[in-house]
Coordinates of C-alpha atoms in Angstrom, one line a residue:
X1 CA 0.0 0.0 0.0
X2 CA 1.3 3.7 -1.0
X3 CA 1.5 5.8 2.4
X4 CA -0.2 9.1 2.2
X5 CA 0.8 11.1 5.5
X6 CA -0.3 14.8 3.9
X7 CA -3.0 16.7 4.2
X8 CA -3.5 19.9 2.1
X9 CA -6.6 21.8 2.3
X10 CA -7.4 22.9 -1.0
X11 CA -10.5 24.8 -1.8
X12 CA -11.9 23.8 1.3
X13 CA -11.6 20.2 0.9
X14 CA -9.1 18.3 2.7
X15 CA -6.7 16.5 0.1
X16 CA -4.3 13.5 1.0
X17 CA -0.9 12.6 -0.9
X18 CA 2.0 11.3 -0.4
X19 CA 5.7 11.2 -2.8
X20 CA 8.0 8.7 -3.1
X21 CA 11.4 8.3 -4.5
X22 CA 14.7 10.8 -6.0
X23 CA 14.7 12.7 -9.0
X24 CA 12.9 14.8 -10.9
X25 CA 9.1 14.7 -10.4
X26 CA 6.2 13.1 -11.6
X27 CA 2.7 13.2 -10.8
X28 CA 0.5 10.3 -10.8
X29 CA -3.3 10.9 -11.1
X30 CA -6.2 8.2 -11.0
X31 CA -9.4 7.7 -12.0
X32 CA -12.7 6.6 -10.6
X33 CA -14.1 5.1 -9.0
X34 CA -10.4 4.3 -7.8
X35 CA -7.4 6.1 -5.4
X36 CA -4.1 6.4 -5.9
X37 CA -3.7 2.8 -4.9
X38 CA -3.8 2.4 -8.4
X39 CA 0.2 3.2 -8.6
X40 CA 1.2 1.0 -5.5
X41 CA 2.3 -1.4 -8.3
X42 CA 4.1 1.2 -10.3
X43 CA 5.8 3.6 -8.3
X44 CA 8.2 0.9 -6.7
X45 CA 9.4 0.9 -10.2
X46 CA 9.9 4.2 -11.0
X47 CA 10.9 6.1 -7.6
X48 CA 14.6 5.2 -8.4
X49 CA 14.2 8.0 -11.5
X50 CA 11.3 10.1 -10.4
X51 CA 10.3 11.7 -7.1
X52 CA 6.5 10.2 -7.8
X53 CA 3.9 12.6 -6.0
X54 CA 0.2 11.0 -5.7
X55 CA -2.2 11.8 -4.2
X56 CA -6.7 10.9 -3.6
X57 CA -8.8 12.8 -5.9
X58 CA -11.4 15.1 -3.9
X59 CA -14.0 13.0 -2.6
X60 CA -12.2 9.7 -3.2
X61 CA -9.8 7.2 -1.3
X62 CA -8.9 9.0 2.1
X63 CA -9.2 12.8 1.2
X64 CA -12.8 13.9 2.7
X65 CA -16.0 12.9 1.7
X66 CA -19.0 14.7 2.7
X67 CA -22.5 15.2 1.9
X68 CA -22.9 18.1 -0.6
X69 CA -19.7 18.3 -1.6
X70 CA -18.6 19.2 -5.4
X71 CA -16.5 16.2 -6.2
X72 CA -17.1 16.6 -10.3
X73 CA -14.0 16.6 -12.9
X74 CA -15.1 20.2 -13.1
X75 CA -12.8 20.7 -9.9
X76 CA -10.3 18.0 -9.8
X77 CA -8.2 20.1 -12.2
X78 CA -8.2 23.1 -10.2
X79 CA -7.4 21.0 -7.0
X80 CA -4.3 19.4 -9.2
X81 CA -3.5 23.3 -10.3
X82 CA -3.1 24.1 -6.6
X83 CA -1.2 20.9 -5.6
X84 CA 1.2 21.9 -8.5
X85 CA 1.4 25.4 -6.9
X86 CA 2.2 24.0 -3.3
X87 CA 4.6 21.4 -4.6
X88 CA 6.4 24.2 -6.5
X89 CA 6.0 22.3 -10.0
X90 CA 6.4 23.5 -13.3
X91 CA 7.2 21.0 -16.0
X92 CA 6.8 17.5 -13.9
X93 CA 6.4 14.5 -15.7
X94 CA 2.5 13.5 -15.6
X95 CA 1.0 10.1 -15.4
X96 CA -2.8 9.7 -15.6
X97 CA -5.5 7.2 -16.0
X98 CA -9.7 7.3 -16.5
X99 CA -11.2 10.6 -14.8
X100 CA -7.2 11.4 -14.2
X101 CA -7.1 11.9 -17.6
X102 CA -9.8 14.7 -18.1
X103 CA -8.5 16.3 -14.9
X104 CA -4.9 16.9 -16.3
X105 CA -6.5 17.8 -19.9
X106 CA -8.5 20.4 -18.5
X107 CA -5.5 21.4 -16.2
X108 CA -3.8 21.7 -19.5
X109 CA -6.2 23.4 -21.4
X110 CA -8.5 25.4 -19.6
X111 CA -5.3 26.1 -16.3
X112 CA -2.0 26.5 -17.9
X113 CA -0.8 24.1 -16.3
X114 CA 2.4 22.4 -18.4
X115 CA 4.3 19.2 -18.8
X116 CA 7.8 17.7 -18.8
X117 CA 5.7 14.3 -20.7
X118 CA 2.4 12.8 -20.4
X119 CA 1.7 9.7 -20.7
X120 CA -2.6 9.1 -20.6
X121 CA -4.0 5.8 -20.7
X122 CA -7.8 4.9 -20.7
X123 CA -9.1 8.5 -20.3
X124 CA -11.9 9.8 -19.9
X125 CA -12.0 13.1 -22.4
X126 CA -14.2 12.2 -25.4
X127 CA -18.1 11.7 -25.5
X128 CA -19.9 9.7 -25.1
X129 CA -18.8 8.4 -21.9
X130 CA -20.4 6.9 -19.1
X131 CA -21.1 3.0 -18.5
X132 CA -24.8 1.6 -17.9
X133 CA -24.5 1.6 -14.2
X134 CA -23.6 5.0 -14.1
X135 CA -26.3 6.2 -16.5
X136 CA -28.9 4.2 -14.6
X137 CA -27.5 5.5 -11.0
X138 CA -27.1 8.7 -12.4
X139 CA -31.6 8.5 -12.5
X140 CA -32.0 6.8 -8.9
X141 CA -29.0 8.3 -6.9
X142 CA -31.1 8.6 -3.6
X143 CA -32.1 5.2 -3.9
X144 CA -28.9 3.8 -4.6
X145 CA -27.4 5.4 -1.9
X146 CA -29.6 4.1 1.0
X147 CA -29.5 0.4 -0.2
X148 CA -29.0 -1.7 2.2
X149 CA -24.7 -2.2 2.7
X150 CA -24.8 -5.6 1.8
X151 CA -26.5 -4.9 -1.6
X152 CA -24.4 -2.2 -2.4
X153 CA -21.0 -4.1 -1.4
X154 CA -21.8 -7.0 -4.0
X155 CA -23.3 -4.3 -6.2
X156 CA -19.5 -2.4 -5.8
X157 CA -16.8 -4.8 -6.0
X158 CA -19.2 -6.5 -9.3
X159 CA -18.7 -3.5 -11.3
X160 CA -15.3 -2.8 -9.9
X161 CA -14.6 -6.8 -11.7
X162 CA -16.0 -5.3 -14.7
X163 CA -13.1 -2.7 -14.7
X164 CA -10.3 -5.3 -15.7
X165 CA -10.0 -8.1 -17.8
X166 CA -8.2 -10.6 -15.8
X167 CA -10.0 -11.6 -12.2
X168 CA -9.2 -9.0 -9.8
X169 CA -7.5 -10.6 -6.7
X170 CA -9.2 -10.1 -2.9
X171 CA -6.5 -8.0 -1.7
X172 CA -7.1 -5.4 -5.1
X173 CA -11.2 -5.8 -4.6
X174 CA -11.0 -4.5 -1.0
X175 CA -8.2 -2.0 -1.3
X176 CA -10.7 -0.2 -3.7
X177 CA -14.1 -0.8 -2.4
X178 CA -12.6 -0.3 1.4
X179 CA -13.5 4.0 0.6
X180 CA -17.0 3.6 -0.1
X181 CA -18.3 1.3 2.5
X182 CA -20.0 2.8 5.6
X183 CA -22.0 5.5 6.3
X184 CA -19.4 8.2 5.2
X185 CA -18.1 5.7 1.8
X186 CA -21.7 4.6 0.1
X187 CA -23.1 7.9 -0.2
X188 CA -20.0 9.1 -1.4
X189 CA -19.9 6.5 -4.0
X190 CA -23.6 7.3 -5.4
X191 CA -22.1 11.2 -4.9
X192 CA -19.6 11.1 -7.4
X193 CA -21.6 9.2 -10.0
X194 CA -24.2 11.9 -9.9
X195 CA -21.8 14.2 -10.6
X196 CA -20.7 12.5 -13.6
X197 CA -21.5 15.3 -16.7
X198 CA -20.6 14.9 -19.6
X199 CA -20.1 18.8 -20.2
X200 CA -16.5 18.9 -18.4
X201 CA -15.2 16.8 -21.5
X202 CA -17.3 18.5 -23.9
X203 CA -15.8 21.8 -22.9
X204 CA -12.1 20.9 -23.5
X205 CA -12.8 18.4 -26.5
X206 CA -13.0 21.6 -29.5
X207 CA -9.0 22.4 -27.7
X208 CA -7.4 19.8 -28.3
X209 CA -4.7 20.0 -30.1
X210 CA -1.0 18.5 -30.0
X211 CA 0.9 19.3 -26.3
X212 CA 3.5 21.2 -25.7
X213 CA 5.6 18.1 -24.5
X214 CA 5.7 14.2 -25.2
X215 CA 2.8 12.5 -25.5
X216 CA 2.3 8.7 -24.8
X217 CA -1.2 7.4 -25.0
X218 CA -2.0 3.8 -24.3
X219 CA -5.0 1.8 -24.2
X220 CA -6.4 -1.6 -22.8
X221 CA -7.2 -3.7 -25.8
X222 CA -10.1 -5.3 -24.0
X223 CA -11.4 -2.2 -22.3
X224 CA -15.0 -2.4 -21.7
X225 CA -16.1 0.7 -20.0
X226 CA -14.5 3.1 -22.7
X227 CA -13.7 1.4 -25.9
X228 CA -9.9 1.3 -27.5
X229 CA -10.8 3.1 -30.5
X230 CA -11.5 6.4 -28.3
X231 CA -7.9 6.2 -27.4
X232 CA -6.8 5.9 -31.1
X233 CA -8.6 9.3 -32.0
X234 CA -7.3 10.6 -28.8
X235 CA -4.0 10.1 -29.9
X236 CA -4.1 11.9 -33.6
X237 CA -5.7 14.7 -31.4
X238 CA -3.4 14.7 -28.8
X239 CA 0.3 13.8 -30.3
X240 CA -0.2 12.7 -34.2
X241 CA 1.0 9.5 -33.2
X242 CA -0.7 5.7 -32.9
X243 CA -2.7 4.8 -29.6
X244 CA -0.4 1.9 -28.0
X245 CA -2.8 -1.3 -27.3
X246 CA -2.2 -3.1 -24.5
X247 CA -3.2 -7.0 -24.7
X248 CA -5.0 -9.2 -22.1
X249 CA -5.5 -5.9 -20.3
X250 CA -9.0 -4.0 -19.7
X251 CA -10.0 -0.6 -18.2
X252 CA -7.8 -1.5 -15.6
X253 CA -4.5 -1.7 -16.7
X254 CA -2.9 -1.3 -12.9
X255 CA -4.1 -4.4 -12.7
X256 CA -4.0 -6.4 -15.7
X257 CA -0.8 -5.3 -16.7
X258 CA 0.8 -3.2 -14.7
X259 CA 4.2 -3.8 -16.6
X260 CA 2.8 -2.2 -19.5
X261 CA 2.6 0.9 -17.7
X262 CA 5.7 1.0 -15.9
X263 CA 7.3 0.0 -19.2
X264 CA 5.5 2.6 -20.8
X265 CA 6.8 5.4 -18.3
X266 CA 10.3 4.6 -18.1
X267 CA 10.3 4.2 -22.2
X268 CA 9.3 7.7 -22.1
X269 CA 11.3 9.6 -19.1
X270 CA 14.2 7.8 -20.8
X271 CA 13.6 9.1 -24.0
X272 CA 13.2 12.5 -23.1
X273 CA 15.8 12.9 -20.3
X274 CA 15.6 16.6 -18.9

């Protein structure tokens, strides 16, 4: 498990992260409905090049959760914007995956916000998005939220299965369904899914362009929730260059094949040494 001993308080919401490792920095930033857990198989394979900073989206792992909180992509890039600012970043190397993906975009695009590289895999930036559970909670959020635990636990780490292509192990289903269990964690499930609009993509999609930096964009060839050849037009748009497919892996690459990625990161910090 990645230790997160820090606590930043960032537009009123308290935000957990941790860093890891010498060199120059990167940023790792995950998706939903995960936490930065997501990298505890990748930074022990990086943190010999990079100083890795991570950190819990707001609303999600162990940053705060609470009722009536804004928890939508539509903030997550101005809560990276200020982590940048506090950890004195300008150019860091940027690792992202799923909602990760749309919040760096936007921090991109819509912040100023720059990169050293960026390598994007399975993001969330192009419509439509948005799987069947999510359209269908998005309609019954109240009642979703008060179902009874045990329903929504078997509910939870069901769809979570549907995130990867290979069976998730025990340890990797309770490390991510641990933040939305209890009376604090279900609601705050159902939270974020109601929040889920479409129009945080829409308003970056008509900037994209090529970065200002190296781009890497990679894709689970078996990815169920958002399909591979979003990635490939995400690419042209993004760097003019092929979509890398990942076999055997889906959604999930962490987990599938987390090789892929590390692979992936070092191919490109070594490529463009700074």
């Amino acid at each position: 498990m990645l230790e997160l001993p820090y606590t930043s308080n960032i537009h009123g919401n308290a935000v957990r992260w941790g860093k890891m490792g010498d060199g120059p920095p990167l940023v790792a930033v995950h998706g939903t409905p995960f936490s930065s857990q997501v990298w505890r198989r990748i930074v022990p394979h990086i943190m010999d090049r990079r100083t890795v900073y991570y950190f819990d989206l707001v609303g999600y792992g162990l940053s705060e959760m609470r009722e009536g909180q804004d928890v939508s992509v539509g903030v997550q890039n101005k809560v990276l914007a200020a982590l940048f600012e506090e950890w004195g970043l300008t150019r860091p190397d940027v690792l992202a995956h799923d909602f990760g993906g749309a919040t760096v975009l936007r921090a991109y695009y819509l912040d100023g916000l720059r990169y050293g590289s960026l390598t994007i895999f399975d993001a969330v930036a192009l419509a439509p998005w948005g799987s069947p559970l999510v359209q269908h909670v998005r309609k019954h959020t109240a009642a979703f939220a008060e179902m009874p635990e045990y329903m929504h636990k078997a509910m939870l780490r069901a769809y979570l299965q549907t995130a990867a292509h290979n069976e998730l192990s025990e340890e990797a289903l309770e490390i991510y369904s641990a933040p939305w269990l209890g009376p604090v964690g279900q609601p705050a499930f159902y939270r974020q899914i109601a929040q889920m609009d479409q129009a945080y993509t829409d308003e970056i999609e008509p900037l994209y362009r090529p970065l200002d930096c190296p781009v890497s964009i990679l894709w689970g060839a078996c990815d169920e929730w958002i399909p591979p050849e979003k990635g490939e037009t995400l690419a042209q748009s993004l760097s003019g260059q092929a979509c890398q497919l990942i076999s055997e892996a889906g959604h999930l690459v962490q987990e599938d094949r987390p090789e892929a990625i590390v692979a992936a990161v070092l191919r490109q910090i070594s490529d463009h040494v700074r």
